[in-house]
PDB file of C-alpha atoms and ligand atoms in Angstrom:
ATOM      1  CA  UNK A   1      29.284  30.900 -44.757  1.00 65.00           C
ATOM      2  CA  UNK A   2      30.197  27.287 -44.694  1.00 76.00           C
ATOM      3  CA  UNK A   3      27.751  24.700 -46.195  1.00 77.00           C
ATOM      4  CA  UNK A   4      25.543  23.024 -43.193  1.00 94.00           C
ATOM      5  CA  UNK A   5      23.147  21.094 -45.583  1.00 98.00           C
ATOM      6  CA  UNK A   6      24.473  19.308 -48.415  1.00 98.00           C
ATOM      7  CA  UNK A   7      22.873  17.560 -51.365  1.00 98.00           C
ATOM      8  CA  UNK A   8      25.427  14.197 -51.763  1.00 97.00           C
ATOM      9  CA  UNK A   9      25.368  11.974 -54.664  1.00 96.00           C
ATOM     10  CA  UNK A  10      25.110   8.094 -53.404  1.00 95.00           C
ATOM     11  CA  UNK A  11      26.360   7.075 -56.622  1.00 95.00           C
ATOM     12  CA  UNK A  12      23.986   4.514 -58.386  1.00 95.00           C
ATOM     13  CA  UNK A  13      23.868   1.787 -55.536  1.00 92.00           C
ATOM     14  CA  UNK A  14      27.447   0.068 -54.991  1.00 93.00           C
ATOM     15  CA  UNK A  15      28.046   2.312 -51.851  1.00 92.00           C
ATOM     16  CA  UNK A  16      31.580   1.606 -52.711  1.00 94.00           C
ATOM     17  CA  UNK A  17      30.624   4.480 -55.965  1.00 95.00           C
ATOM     18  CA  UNK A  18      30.112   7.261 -53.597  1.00 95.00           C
ATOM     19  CA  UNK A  19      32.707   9.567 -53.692  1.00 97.00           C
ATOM     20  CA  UNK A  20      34.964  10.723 -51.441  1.00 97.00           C
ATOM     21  CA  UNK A  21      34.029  13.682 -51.007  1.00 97.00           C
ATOM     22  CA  UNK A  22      30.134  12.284 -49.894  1.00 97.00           C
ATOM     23  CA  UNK A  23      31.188   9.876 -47.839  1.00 96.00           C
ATOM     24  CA  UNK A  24      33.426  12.179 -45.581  1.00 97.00           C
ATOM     25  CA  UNK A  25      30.308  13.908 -45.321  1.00 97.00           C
ATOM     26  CA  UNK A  26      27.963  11.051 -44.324  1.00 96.00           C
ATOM     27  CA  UNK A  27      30.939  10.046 -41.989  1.00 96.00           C
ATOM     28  CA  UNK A  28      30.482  13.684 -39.845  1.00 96.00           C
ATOM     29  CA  UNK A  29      25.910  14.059 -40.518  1.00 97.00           C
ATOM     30  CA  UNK A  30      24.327  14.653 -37.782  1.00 97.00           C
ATOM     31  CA  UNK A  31      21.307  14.148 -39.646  1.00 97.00           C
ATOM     32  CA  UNK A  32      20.749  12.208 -42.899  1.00 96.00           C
ATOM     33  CA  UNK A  33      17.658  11.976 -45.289  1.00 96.00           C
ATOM     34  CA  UNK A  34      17.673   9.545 -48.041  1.00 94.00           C
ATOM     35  CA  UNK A  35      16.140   9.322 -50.951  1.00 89.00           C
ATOM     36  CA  UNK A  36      14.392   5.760 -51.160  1.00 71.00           C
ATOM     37  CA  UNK A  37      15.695   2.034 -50.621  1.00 67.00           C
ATOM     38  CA  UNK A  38      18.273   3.142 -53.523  1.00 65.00           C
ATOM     39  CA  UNK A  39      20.460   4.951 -50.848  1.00 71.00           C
ATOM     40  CA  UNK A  40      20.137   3.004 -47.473  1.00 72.00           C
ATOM     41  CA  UNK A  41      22.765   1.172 -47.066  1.00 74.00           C
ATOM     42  CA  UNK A  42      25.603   3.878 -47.706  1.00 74.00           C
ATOM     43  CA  UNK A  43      23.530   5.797 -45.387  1.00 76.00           C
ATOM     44  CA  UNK A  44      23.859   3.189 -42.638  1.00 79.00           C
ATOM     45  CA  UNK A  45      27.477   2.065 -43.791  1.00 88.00           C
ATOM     46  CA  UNK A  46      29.018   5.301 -43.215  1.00 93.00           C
ATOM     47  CA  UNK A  47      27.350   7.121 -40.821  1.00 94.00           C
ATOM     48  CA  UNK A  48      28.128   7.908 -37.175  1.00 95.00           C
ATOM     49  CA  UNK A  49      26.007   5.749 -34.703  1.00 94.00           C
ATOM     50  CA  UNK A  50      24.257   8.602 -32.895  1.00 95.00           C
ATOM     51  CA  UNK A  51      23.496   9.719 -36.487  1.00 96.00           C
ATOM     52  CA  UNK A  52      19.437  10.937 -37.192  1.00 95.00           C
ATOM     53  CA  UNK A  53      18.783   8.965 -40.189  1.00 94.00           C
ATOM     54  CA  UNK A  54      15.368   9.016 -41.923  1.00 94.00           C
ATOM     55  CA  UNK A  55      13.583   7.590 -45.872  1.00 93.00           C
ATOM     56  CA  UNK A  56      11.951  10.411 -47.165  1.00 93.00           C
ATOM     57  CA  UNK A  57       9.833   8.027 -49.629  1.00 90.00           C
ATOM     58  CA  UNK A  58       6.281   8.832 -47.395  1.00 92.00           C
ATOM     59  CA  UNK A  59       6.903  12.435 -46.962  1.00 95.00           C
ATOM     60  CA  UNK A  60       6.515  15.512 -49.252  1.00 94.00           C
ATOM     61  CA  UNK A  61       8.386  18.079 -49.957  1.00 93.00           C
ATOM     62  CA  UNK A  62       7.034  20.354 -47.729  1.00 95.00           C
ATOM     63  CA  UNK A  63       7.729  17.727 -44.702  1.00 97.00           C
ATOM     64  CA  UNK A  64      11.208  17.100 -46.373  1.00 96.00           C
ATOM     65  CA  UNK A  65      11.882  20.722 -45.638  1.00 96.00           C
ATOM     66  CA  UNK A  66      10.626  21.119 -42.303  1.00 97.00           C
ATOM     67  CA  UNK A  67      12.804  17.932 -40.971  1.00 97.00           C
ATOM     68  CA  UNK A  68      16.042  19.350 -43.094  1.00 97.00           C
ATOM     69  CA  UNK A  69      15.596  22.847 -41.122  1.00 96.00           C
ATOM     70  CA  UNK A  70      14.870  20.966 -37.753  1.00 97.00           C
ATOM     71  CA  UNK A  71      18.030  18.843 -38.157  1.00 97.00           C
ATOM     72  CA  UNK A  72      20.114  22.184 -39.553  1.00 96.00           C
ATOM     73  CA  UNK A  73      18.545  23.988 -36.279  1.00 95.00           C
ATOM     74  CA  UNK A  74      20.339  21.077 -34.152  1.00 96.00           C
ATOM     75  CA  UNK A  75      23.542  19.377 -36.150  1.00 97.00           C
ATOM     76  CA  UNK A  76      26.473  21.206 -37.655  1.00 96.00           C
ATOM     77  CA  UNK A  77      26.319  18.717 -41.156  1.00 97.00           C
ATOM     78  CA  UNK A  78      23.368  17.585 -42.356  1.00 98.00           C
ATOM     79  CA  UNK A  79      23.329  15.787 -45.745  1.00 97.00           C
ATOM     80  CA  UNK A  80      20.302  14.966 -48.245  1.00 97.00           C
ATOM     81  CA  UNK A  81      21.425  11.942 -49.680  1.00 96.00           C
ATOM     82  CA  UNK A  82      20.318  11.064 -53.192  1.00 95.00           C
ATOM     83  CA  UNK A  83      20.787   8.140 -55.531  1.00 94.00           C
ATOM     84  CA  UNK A  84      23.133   9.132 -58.600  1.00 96.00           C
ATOM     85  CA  UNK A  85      23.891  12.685 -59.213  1.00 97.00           C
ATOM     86  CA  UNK A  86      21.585  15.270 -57.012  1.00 97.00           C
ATOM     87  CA  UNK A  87      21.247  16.737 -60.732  1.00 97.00           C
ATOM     88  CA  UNK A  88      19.394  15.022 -62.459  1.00 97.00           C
ATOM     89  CA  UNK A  89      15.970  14.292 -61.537  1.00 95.00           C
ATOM     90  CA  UNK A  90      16.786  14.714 -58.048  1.00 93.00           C
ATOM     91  CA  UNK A  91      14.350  17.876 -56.917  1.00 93.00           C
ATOM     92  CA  UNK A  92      16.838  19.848 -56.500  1.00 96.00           C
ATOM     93  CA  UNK A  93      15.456  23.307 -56.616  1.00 97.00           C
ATOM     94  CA  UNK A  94      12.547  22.243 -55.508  1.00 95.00           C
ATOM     95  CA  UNK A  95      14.180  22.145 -52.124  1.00 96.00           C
ATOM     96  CA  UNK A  96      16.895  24.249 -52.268  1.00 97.00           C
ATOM     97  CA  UNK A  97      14.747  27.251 -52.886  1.00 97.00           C
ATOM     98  CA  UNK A  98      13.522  26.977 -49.550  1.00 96.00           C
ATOM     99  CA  UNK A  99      17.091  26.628 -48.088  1.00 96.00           C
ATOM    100  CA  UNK A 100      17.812  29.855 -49.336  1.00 97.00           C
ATOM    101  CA  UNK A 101      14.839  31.549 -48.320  1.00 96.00           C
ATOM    102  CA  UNK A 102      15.736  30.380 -44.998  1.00 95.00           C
ATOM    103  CA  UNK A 103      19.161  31.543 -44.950  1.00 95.00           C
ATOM    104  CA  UNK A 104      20.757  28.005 -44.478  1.00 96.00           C
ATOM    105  CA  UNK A 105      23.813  27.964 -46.650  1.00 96.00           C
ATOM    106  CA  UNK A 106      23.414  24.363 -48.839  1.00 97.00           C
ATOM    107  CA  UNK A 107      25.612  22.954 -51.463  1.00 98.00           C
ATOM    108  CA  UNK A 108      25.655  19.756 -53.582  1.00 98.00           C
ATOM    109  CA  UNK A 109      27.981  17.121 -54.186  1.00 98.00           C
ATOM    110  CA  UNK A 110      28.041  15.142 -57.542  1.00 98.00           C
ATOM    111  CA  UNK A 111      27.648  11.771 -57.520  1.00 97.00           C
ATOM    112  CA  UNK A 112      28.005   8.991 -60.577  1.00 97.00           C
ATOM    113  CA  UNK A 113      24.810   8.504 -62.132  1.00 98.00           C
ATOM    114  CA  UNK A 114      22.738   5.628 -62.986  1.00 97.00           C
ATOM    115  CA  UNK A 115      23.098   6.250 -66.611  1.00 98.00           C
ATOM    116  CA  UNK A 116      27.315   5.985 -66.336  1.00 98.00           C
ATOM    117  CA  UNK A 117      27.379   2.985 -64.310  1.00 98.00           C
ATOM    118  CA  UNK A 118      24.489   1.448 -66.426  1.00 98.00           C
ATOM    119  CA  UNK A 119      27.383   1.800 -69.587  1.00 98.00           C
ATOM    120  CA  UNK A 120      30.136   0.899 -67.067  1.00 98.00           C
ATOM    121  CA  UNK A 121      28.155  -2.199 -65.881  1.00 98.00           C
ATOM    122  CA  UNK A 122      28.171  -3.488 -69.378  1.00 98.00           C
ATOM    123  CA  UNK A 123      31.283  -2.438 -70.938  1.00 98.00           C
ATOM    124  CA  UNK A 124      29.927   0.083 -72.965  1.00 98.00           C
ATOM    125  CA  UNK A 125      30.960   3.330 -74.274  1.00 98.00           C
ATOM    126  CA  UNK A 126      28.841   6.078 -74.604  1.00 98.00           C
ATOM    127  CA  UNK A 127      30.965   7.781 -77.362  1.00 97.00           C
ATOM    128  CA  UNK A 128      32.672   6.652 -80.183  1.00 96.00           C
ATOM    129  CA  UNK A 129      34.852   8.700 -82.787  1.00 94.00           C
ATOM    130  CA  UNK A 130      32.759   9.061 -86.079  1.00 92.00           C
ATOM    131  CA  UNK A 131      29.775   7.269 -84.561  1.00 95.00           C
ATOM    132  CA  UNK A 132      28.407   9.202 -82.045  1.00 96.00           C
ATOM    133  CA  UNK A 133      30.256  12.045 -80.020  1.00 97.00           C
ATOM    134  CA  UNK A 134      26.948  12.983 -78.148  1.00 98.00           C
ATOM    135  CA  UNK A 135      24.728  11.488 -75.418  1.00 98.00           C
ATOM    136  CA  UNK A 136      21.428  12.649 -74.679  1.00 98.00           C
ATOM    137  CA  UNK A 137      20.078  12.115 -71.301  1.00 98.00           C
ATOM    138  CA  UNK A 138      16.146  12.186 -71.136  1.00 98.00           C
ATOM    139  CA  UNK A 139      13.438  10.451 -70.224  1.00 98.00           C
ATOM    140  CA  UNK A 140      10.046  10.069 -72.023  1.00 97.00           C
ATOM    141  CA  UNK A 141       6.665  12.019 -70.556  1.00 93.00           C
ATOM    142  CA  UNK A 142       4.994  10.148 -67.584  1.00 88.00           C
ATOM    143  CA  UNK A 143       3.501  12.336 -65.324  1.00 88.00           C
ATOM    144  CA  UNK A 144       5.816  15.016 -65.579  1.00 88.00           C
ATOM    145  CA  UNK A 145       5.691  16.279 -69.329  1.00 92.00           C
ATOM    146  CA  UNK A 146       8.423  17.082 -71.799  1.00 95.00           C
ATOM    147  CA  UNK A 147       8.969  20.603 -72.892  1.00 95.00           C
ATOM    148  CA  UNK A 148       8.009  21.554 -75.978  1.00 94.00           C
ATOM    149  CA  UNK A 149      11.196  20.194 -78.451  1.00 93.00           C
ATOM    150  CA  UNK A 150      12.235  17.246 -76.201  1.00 96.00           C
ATOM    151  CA  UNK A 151      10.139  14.537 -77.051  1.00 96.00           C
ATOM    152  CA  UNK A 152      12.055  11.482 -77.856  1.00 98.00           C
ATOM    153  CA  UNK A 153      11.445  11.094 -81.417  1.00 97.00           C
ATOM    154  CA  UNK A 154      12.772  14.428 -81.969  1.00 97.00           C
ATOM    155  CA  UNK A 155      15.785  13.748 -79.905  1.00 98.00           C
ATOM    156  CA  UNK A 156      15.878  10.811 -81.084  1.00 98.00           C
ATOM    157  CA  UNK A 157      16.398  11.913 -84.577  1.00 97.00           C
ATOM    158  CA  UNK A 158      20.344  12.889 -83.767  1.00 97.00           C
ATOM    159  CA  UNK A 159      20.747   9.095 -83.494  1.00 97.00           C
ATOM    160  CA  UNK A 160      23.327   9.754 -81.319  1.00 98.00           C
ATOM    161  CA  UNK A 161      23.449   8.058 -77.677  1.00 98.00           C
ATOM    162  CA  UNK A 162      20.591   8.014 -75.595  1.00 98.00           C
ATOM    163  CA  UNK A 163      20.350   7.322 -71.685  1.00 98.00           C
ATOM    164  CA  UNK A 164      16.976   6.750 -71.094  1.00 98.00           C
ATOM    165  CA  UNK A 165      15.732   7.626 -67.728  1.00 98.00           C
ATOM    166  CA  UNK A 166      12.099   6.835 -65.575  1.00 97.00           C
ATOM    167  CA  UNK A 167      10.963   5.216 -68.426  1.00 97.00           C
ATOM    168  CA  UNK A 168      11.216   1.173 -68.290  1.00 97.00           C
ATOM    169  CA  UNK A 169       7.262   1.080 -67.694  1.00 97.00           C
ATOM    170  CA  UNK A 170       7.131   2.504 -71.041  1.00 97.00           C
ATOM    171  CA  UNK A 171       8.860   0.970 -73.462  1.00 97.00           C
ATOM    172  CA  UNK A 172       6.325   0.662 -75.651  1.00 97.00           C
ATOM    173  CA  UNK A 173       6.711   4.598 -76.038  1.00 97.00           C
ATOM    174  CA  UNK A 174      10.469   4.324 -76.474  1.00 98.00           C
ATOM    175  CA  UNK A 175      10.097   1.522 -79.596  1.00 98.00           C
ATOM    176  CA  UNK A 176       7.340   4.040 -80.913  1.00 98.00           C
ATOM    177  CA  UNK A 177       9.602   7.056 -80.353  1.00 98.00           C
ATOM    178  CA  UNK A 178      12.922   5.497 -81.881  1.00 98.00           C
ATOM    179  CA  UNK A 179      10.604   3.649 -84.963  1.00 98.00           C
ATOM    180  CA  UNK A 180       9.044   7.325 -85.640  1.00 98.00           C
ATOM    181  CA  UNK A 181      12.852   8.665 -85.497  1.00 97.00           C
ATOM    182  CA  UNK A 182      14.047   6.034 -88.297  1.00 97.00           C
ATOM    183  CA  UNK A 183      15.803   3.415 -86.004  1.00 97.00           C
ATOM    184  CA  UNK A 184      16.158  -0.056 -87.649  1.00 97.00           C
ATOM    185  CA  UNK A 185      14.205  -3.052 -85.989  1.00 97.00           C
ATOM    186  CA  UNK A 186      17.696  -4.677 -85.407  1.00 96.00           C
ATOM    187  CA  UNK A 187      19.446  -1.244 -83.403  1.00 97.00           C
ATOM    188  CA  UNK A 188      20.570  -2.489 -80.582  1.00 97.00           C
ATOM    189  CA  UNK A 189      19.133  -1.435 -77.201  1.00 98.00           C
ATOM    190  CA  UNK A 190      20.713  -2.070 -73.684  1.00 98.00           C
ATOM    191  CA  UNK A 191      18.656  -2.215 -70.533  1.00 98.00           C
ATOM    192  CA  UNK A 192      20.287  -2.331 -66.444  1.00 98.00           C
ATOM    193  CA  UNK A 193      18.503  -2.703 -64.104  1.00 98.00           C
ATOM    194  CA  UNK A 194      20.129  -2.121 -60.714  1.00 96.00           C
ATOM    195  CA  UNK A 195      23.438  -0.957 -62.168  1.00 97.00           C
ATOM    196  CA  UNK A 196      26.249  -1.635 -59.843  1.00 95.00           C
ATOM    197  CA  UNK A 197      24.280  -3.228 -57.206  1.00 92.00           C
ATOM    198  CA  UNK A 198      26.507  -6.210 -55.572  1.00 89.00           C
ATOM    199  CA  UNK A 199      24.289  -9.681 -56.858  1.00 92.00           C
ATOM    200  CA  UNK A 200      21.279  -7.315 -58.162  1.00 94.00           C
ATOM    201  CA  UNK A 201      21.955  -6.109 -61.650  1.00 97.00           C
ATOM    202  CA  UNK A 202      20.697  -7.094 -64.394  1.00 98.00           C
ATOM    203  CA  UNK A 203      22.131  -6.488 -67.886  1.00 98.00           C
ATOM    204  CA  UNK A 204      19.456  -7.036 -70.796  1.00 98.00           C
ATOM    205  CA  UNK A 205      21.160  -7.059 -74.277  1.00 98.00           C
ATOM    206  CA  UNK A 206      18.241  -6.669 -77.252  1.00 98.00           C
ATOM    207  CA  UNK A 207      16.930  -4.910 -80.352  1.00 98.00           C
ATOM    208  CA  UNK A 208      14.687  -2.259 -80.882  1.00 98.00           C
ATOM    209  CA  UNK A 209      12.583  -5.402 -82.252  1.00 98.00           C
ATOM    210  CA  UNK A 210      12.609  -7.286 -79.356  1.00 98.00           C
ATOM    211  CA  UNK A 211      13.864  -5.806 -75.957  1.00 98.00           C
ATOM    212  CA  UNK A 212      10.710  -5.065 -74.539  1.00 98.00           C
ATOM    213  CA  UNK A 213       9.954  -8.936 -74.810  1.00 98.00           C
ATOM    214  CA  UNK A 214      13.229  -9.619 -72.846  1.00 98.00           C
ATOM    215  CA  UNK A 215      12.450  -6.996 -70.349  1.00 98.00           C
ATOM    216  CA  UNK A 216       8.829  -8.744 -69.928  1.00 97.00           C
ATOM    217  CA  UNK A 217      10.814 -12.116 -69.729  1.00 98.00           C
ATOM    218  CA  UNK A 218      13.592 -10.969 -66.958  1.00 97.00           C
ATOM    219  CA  UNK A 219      10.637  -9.365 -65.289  1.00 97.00           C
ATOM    220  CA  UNK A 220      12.747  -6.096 -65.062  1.00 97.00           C
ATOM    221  CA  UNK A 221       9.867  -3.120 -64.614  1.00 91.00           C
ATOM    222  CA  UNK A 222      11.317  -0.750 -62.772  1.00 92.00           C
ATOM    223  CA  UNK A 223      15.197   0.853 -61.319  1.00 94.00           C
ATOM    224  CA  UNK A 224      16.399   0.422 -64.814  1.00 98.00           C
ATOM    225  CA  UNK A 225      18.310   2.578 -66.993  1.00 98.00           C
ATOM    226  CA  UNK A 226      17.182   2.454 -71.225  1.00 98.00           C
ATOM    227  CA  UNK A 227      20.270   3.177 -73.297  1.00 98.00           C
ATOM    228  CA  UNK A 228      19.552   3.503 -77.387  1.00 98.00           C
ATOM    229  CA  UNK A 229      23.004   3.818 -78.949  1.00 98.00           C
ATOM    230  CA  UNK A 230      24.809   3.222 -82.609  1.00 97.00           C
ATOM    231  CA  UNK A 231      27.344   2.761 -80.022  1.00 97.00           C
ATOM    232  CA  UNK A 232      26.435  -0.227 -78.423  1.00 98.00           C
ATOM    233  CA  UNK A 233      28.420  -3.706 -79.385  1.00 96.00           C
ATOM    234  CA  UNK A 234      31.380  -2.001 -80.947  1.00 95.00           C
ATOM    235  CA  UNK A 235      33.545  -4.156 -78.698  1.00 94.00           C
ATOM    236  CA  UNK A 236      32.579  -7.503 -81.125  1.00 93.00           C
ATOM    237  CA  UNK A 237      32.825  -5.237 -84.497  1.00 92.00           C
ATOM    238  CA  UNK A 238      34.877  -6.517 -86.926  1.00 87.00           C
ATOM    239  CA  UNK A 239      36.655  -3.209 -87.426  1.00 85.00           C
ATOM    240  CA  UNK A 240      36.489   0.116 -85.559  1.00 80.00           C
ATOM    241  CA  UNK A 241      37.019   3.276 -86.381  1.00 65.00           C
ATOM    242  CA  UNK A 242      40.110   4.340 -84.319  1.00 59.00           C
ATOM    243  CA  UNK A 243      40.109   7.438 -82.065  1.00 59.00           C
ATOM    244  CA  UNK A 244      42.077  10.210 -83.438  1.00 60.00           C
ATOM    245  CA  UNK A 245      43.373  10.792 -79.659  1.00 62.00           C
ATOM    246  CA  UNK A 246      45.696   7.621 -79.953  1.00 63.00           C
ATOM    247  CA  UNK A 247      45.844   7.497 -83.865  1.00 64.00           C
ATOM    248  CA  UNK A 248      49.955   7.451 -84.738  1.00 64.00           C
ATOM    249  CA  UNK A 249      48.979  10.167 -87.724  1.00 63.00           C
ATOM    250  CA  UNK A 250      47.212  12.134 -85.532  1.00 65.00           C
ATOM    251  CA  UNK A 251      49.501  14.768 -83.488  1.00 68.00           C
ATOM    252  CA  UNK A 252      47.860  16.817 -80.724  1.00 70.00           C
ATOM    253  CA  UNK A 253      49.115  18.904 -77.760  1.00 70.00           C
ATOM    254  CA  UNK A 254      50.742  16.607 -75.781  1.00 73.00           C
ATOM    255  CA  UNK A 255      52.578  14.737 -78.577  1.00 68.00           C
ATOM    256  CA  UNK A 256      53.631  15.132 -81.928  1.00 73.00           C
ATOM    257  CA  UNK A 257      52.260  12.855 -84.904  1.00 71.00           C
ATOM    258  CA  UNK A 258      54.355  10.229 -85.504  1.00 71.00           C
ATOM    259  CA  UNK A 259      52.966   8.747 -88.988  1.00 65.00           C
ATOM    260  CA  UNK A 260      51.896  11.289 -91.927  1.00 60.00           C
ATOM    261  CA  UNK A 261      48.208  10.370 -92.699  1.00 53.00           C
ATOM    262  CA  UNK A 262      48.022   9.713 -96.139  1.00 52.00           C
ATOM    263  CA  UNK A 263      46.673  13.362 -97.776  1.00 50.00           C
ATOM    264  CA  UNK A 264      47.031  14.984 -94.564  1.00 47.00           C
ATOM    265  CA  UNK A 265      49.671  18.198 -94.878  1.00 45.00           C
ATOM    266  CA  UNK A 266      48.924  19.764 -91.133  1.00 42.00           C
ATOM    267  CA  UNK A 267      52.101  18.921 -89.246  1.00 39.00           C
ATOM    268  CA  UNK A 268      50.404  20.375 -86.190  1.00 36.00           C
TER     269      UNK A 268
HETATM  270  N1  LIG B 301      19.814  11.119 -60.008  1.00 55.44           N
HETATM  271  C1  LIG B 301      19.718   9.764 -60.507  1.00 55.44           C
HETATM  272  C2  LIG B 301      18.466   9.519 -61.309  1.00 55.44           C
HETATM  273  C3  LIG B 301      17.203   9.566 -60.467  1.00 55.44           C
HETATM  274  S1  LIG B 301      15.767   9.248 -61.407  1.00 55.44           S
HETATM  275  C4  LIG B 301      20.985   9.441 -61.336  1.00 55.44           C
HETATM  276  O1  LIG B 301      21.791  10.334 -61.603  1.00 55.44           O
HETATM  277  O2  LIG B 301      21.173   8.281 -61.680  1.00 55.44           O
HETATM  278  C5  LIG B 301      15.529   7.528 -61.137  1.00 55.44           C
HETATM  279  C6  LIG B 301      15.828   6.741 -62.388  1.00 55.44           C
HETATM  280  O3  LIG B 301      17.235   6.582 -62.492  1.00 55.44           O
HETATM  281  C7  LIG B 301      15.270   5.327 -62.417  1.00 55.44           C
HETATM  282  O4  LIG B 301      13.959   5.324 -62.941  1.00 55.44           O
HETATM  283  C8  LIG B 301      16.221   4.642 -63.371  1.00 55.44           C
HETATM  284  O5  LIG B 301      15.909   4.965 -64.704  1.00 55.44           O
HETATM  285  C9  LIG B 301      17.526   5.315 -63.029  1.00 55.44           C
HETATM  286  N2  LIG B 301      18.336   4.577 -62.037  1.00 55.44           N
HETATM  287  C10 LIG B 301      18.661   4.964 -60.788  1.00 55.44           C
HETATM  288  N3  LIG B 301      19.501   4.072 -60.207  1.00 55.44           N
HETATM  289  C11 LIG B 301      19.709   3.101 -61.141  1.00 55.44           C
HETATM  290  C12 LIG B 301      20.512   1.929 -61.180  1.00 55.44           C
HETATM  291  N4  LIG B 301      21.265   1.559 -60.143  1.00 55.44           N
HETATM  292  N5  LIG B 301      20.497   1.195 -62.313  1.00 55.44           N
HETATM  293  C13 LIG B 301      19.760   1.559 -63.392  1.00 55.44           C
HETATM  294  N6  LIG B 301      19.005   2.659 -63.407  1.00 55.44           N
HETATM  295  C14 LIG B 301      18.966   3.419 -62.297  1.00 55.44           C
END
């Protein structure tokens, strides 16, 4: 049975970051809900004139529901259009379930999240070889709470990369977290707000120490992305450890070492 409602990733605002995939989709809806001002204006941008297009920021789920079966009842494509990837905090099962027990056939298409483009926006990597090789993506309690084991000092504790979502309104919680965790005063911490929105974003360089006092200054409070990372800067380090993918000692599949490393026997 071929999808009739699907869950599209709007990419994190540029509605140029949609894929292609989503935007052949939007370009056929005969119904489109989006999630919040995030999502408008690739809504509007790509859809079909005669196309039902409706915020679902007043409704609940419930109502969400009721107008996605109406519009499935009526159009052959219907999309639920969501900001970043319909993955992460995006509700899915809470309204998919309901799909199903309806019988409507649904499927999701990813999208580029807020926490890539937030890296992307300031020329960041999220991994580095013998730094970090792992990023976390979490958010700290607010009114939903964190399973047991995912607080952010404990995650925190890997030190490895951390993309910080929902959280900018408590920052406060993030120093505390990070502090508990053993950060230094001077790690460096990377707020975006807007990421990838033409003339919106903002990029807010800081430290553990003092970020929260930029944030206050830039007045950014809200659709911004936190990233913690031992990552962070390694463009203006003075040396770098290289990547074994394009180090001349180091041979993989694709190609054969070129250099010996010094001690290294494998000629793999
Ligand atoms: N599914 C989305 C996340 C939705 S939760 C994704 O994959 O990106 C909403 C949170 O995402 C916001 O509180 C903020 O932390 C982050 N966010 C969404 N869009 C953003 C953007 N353009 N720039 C920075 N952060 C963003």
């Amino acid at each position: 049975m071929p999808a009739k409602i699907w869950f599209v990733g709007a990419g994190p605002g540029d509605p140029d970051l949609i894929t292609v995939k989503g935007r052949a989709l939007l370009e056929q809806a005969g119904a489109i809900l989006f999630a919040g001002s995030l999502v408008d204006v690739a809504a509007t941008l790509y859809a079909p004139a005669e196309c039902e297009i409706r915020d679902s920021k007043d409704m609940t789920l419930e109502e969400m529901t009721a107008w996605l079966l109406d519009a499935a009842a009526r159009h052959d494509t219907v999309v639920r259009l969501q900001t970043g990837d319909p993955g992460l905090y995006g509700a899915l099962v809470e309204m998919t379930r309901p799909l199903d027990a309806a019988g409507i056939a649904w499927a999701v298409v990813p999208g580029v999240s807020s926490a890539l483009a937030s890296a992307a926006a300031a020329g960041e990597t999220l991994t580095l070889p013998e730094v970090t090789q792992t990023v976390i993506l979490t958010r700290v309690a607010g009114r939903t709470p964190m399973p047991e084991g995912e607080d952010l000092e404990a995650l925190a504790a890997h030190h490895s990369t951390l993309c910080i979502f929902l959280s900018i309104t408590l920052l406060h919680e993030v120093q505390r977290a990070l502090r508990a965790a053993g950060w230094a005063e001077d790690a460096p911490i990377l707020v975006v707000q807007k990421a990838s929105w033409p003339g919106e974003e903002k990029i807010i360089r800081g430290t553990l120490a003092d970020i929260k006092r930029k944030c206050q200054a830039e007045k950014v409070g809200a659709q911004a992305m936190i990233i913690a990372s031992p990552a962070l800067g390694a463009r203006d380090w003075p040396s770098l450890v290289r990547s074994k993918l394009y180090d001349p000692s180091f041979g993989h599949r694709f190609r054969p070492a070129t250099v010996h490393a010094p001690g290294d026997p494998s000629h793999e």
